[in-house]
Short mmCIF file of C-alpha atoms in Angstrom, two decimals:
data_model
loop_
_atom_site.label_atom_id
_atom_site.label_comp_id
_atom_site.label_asym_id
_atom_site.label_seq_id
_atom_site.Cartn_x
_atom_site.Cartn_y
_atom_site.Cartn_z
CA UNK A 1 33.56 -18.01 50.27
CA UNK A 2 37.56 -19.02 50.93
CA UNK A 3 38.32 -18.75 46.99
CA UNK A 4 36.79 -15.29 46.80
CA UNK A 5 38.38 -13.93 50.04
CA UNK A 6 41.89 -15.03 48.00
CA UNK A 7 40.52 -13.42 45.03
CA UNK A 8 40.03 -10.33 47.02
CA UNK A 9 43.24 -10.82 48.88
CA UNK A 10 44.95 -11.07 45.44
CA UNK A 11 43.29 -8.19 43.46
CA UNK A 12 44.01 -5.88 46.83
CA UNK A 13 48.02 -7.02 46.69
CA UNK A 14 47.89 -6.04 42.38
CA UNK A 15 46.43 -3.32 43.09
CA UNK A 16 48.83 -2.04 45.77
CA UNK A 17 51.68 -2.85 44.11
CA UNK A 18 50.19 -0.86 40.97
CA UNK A 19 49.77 1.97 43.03
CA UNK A 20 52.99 2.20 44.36
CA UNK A 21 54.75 1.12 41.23
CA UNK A 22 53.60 4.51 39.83
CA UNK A 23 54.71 6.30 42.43
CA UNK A 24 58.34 4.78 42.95
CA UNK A 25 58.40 5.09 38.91
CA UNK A 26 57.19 8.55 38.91
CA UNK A 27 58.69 10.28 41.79
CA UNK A 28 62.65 8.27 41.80
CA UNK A 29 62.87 6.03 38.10
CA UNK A 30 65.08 7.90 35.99
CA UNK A 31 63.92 8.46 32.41
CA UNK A 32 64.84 6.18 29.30
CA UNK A 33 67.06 9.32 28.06
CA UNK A 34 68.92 9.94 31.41
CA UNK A 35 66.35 12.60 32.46
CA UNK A 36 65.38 13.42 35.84
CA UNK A 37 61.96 11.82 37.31
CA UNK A 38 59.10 12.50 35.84
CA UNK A 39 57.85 14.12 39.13
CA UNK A 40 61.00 16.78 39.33
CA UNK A 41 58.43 18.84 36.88
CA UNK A 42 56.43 19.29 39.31
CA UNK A 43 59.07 20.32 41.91
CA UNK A 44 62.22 21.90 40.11
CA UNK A 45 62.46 25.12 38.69
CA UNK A 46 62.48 24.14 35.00
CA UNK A 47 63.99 28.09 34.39
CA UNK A 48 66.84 27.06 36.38
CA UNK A 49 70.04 26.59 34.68
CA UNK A 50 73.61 25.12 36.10
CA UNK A 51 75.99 27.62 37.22
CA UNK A 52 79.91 28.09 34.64
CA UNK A 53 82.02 25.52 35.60
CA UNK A 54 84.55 27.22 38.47
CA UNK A 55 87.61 28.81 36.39
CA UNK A 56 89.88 26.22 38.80
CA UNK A 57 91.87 23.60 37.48
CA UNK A 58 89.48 20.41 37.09
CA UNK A 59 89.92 16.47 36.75
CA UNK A 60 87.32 13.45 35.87
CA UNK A 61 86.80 11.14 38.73
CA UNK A 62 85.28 7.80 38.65
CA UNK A 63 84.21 5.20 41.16
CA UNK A 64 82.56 1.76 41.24
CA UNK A 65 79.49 1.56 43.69
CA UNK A 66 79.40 -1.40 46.60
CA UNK A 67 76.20 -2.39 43.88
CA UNK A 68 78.48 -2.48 40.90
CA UNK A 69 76.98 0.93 39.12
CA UNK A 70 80.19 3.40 37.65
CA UNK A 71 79.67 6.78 39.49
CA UNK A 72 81.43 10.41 37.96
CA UNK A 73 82.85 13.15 39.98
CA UNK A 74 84.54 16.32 39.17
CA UNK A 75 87.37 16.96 41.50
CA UNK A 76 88.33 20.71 41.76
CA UNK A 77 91.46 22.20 42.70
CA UNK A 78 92.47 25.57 44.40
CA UNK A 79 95.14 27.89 43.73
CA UNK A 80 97.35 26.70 46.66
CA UNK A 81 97.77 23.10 47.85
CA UNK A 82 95.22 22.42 50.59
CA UNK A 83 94.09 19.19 53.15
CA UNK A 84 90.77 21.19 52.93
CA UNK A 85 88.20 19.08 51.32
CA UNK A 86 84.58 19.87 50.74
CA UNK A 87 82.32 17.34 48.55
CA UNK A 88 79.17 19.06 47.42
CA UNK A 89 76.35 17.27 47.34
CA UNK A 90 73.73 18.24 45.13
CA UNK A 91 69.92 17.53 45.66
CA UNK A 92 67.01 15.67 44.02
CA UNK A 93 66.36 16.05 40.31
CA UNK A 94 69.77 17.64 39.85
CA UNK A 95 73.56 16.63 39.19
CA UNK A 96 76.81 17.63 40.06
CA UNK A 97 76.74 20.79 38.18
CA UNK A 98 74.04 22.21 39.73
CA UNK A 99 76.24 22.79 42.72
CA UNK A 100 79.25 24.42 40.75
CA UNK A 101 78.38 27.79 42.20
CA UNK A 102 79.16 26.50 45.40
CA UNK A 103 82.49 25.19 44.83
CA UNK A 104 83.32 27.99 43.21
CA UNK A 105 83.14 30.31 46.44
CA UNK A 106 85.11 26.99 48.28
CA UNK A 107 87.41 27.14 45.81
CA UNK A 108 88.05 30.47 46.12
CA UNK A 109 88.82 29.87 50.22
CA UNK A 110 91.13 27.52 49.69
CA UNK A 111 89.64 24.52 49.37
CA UNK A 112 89.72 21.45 47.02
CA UNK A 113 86.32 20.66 46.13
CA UNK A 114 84.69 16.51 44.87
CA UNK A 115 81.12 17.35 43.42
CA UNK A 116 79.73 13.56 42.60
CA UNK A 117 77.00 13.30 40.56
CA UNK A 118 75.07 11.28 42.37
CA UNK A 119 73.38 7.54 41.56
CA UNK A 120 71.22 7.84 38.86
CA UNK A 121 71.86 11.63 38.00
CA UNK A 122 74.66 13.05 35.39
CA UNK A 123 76.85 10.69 34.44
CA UNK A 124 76.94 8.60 36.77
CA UNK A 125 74.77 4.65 36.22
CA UNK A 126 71.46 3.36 37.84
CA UNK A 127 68.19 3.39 37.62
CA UNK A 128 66.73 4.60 41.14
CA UNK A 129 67.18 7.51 43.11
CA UNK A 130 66.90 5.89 46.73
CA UNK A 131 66.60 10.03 48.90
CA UNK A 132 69.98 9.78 50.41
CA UNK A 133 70.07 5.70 51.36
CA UNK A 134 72.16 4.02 48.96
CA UNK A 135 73.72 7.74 48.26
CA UNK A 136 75.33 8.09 51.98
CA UNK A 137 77.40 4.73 51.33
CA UNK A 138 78.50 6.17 47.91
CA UNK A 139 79.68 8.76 49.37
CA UNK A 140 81.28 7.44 52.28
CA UNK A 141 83.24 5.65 49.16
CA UNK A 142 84.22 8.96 47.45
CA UNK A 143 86.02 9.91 50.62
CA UNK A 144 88.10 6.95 50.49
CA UNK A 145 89.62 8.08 47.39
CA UNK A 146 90.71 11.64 48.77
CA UNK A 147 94.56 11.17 48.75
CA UNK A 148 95.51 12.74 51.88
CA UNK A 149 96.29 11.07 55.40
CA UNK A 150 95.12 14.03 57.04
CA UNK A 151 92.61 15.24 54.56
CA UNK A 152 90.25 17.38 56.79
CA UNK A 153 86.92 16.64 54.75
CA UNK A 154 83.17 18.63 54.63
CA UNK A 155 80.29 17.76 53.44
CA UNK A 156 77.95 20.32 52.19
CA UNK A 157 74.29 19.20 50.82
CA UNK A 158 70.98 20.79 50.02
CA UNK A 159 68.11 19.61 50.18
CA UNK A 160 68.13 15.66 49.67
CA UNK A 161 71.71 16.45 49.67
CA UNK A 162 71.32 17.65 52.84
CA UNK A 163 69.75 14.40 54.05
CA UNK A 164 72.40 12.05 52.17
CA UNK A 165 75.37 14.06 53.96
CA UNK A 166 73.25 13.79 57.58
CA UNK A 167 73.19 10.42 56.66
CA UNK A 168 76.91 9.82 55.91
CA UNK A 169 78.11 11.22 58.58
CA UNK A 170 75.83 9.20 60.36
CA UNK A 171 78.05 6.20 59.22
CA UNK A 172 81.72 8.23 60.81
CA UNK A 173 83.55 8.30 57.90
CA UNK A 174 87.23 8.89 58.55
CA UNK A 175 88.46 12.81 58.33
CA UNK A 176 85.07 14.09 58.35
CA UNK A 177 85.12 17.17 60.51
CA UNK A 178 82.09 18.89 59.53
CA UNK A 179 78.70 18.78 57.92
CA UNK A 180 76.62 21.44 56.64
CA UNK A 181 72.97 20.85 55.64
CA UNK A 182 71.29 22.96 53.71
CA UNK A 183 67.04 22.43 54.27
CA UNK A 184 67.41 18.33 54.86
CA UNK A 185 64.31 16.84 55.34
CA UNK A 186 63.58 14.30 58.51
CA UNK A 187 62.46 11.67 56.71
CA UNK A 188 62.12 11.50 52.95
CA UNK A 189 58.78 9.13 53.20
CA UNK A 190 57.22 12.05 55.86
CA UNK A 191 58.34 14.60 52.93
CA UNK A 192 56.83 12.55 49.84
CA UNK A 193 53.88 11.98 52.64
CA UNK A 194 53.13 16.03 53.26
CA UNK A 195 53.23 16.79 49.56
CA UNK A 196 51.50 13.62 47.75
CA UNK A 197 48.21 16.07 47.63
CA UNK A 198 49.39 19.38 46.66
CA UNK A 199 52.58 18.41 44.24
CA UNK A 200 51.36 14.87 42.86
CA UNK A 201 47.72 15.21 43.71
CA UNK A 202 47.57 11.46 44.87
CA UNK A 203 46.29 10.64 48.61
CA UNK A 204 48.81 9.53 51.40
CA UNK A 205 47.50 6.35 51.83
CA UNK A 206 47.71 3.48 50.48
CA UNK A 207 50.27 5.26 47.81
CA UNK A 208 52.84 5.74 50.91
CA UNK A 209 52.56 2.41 52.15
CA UNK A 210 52.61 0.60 48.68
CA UNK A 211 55.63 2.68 47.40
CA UNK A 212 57.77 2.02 49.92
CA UNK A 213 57.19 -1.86 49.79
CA UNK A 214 57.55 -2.00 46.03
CA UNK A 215 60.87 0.50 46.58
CA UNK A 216 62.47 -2.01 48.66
CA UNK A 217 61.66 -4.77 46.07
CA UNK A 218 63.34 -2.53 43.09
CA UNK A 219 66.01 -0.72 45.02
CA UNK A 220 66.76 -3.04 48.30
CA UNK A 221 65.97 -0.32 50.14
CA UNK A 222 62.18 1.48 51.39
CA UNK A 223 61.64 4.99 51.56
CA UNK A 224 61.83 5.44 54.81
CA UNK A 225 65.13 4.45 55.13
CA UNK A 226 66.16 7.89 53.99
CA UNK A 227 65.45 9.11 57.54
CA UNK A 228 68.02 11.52 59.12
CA UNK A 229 65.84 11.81 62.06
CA UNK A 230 66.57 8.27 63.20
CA UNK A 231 70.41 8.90 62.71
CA UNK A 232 71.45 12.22 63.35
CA UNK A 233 71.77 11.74 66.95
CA UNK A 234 74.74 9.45 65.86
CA UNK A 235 76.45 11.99 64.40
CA UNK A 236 80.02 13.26 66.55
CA UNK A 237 81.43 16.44 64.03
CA UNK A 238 79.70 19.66 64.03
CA UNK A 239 76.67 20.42 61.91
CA UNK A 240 75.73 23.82 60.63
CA UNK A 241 71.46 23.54 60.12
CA UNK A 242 70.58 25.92 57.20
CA UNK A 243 67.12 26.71 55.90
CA UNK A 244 64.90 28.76 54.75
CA UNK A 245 61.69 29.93 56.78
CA UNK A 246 59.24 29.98 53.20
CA UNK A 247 59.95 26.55 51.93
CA UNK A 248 56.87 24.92 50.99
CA UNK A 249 58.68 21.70 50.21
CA UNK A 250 60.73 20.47 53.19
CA UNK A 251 58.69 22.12 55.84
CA UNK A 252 60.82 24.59 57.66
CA UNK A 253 59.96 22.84 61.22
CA UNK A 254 61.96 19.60 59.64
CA UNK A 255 65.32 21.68 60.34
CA UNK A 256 64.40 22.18 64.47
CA UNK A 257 63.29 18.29 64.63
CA UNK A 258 66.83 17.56 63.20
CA UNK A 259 68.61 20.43 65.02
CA UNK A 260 66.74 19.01 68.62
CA UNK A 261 67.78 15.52 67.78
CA UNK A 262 71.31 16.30 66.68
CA UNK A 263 73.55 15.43 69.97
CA UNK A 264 76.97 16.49 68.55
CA UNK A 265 78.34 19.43 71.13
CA UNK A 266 78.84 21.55 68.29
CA UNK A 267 75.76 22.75 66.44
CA UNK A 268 73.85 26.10 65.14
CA UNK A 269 71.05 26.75 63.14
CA UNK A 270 71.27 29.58 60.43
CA UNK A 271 67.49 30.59 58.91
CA UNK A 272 67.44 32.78 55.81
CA UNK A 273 64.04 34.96 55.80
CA UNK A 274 61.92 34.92 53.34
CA UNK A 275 64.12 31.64 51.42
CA UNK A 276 61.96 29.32 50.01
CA UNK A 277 63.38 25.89 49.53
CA UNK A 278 66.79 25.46 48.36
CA UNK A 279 66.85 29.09 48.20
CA UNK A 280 68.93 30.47 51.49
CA UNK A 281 72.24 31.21 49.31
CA UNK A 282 70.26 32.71 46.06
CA UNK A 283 68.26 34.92 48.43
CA UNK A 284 71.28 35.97 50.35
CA UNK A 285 74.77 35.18 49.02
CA UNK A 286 77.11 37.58 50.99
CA UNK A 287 75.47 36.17 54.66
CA UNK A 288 75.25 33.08 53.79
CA UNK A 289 78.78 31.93 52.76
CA UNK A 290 79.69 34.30 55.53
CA UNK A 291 77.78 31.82 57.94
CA UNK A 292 79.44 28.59 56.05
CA UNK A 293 82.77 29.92 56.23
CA UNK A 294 83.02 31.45 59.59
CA UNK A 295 81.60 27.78 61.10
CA UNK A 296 84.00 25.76 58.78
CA UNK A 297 86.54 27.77 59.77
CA UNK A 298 86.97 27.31 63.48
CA UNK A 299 87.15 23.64 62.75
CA UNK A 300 89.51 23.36 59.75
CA UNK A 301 91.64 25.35 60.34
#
C-alpha cells in the first residue's frame, strides 16, 4: 500500500508539473525565432501593425539586466532640451515599437521619451516574460541611466505595462513624479485565472496552481508575483487610472480595486466608453492625451 501511495504521489507531482509546463511555455516562453508566445494569438490583434517611428531625433540604448540578459531601448529626443522624461512601457506580446505612437504625441509636448523593449520582447535577451516582476526592476535600471540630476521622469504603461510601471513605482525610484496606467490588471495570476476558459480553453485549476510553481522554478519568480494590488498602496507620486469600460481581457472592475487601494493623495480615474482593452487612446485620441497631458502637467511642470 506505502509504494503505491508514492507511486500516486509521484505520477500526481509529473503530472502537475506537465500541466503547468504547458501553460508557463504557452502563455510567457518566447518562440525559437524571437516570436511572441504562442498564446498572444489568441489575445493580440494579429491585424495590428506598429505605428512610423516618431520623425524626432533617435539613439540605440542598451542595458545589462541585474540577471545578466542585454536589454534595447530607443531613446527619443524633442525639439527643445527638456528634464521631462517619459519611458513607455509597452504591454504583453508586444515591443517597444508598438508604443511609438505614444511617444510621438510626448515628443511633440516637449518631452524626451526611453521606450525599452522589454525582457524577452524586440531586441532585447531572455527567455520568459515574468507580467511585470522581473520587468519593474529593469526598469527601475533604465532610469538610472537618464542623465539628468533633476530629470523629472513618467512612466506610462498599458496593459501589462500598466502593471510593470504600478509595480516600479512601487519600488520609489528616484525622479519619478508620475505614473500613468493604462488598463493594469490586479494581479496577473487572477487575469490568466478569469480567462484560462474562454481564451486558452483550459480549467483554472490545477493549471493555475501548477504554472505558477513551475514559473518560479524557470523564471525565479511565480505568477502571482506580478500583483499590483499588493503594492500599489506603496506607491507616493500621482497615478492617473485609465481604462476602458468594454475590455473583456483585464476586467474593467480591476482599475477601481487598484484605484481603491492606491493611497497616494493624488489620484483620478479616466474611463473611455465603449474601449475595449488597450483601446482608450485608439477609440478616443483627442480626450485622451488631453487627460494624460493636463494630469502630467500640473506635476512637471
Amino acid at each position: 500500500m506505502k509504494k503505491i501511495l508514492i507511486a500516486v504521489v509521484i505520477v500526481l507531482i509529473c503530472a502537475g508539473y506537465a500541466v503547468g509546463n504547458y501553460f508557463v511555455d504557452f502563455a510567457l516562453k518566447r518562440g525559437e525565432d524571437l516570436s511572441p508566445p504562442k498564446a498572444c494569438a489568441n489575445i493580440a490583434d494579429p491585424n495590428l501593425k506598429a505605428p512610423p517611428v516618431p520623425n524626432f531625433p533617435v539613439e540605440d540604448w542598451t542595458l545589462e539586466s541585474f540577471d545578466g540578459l542585454e536589454l534595447h531601448a530607443k531613446r527619443f529626443s524633442p525639439a527643445e532640451s527638456s528634464n521631462r522624461w517619459a519611458i513607455l512601457i509597452h504591454g504583453y506580446g508586444r515591443d517597444g515599437t508598438f508604443a511609438y505612437d505614444y511617444a510621438d504625441e510626448y515628443l511633440k509636448h516637449g518631452w524626451n521619451v526611453l521606450v525599452p523593449d522589454l525582457r524577452a520582447a524586440g531586441e532585447s535577451q531572455g527567455e520568459f516574460i515574468t507580467m511585470g516582476a522581473l520587468e519593474s526592476q529593469d526598469i527601475c535600471d533604465w532610469m538610472k541611466k537618464i542623465p539628468q540630476n533633476d530629470a523629472k521622469i513618467i512612466l506610462h504603461g498599458v496593459s501589462m505595462g500598466a502593471a510593470t510601471a504600478l509595480m516600479t513605482a512601487a519600488l520609489e525610484p528616484k525622479n519619478l513624479v508620475a505614473v500613468v496606467e493604462d488598463c493594469g490588471y490586479t494581479s496577473a495570476y487572477e487575469m490568466f485565472a478569469a480567462q484560462l476558459d474562454k481564451i486558452f480553453g483550459l480549467p483554472e485549476y490545477p493549471v493555475m496552481p501548477c504554472a505558477n510553481l513551475v514559473c518560479k522554478l524557470k523564471t525565479g519568480v511565480k505568477i502571482s508575483d506580478a500583483a499590483p494590488i499588493e503594492v500599489v498602496d506603496k506607491i507616493k507620486v500621482p497615478v492617473l487610472f485609465i481604462h476602458g469600460d468594454e475590455d473583456n481581457l483585464v476586467p474593467f472592475d480591476m482599475m477601481n480595486q487598484l484605484f481603491d487601494a492606491a493611497t497616494t493623495q493624488n489620484k483620478e480615474k479616466f474611463v473611455v466608453n465603449g474601449a475595449g482593452h488597450a483601446d482608450s487612446k485608439r477609440k478616443d485620441p483627442a480626450a485622451y492625451f488631453d487627460k494624460v497631458f493636463t494630469f502630467l502637467d500640473a506635476i512637471a511642470n
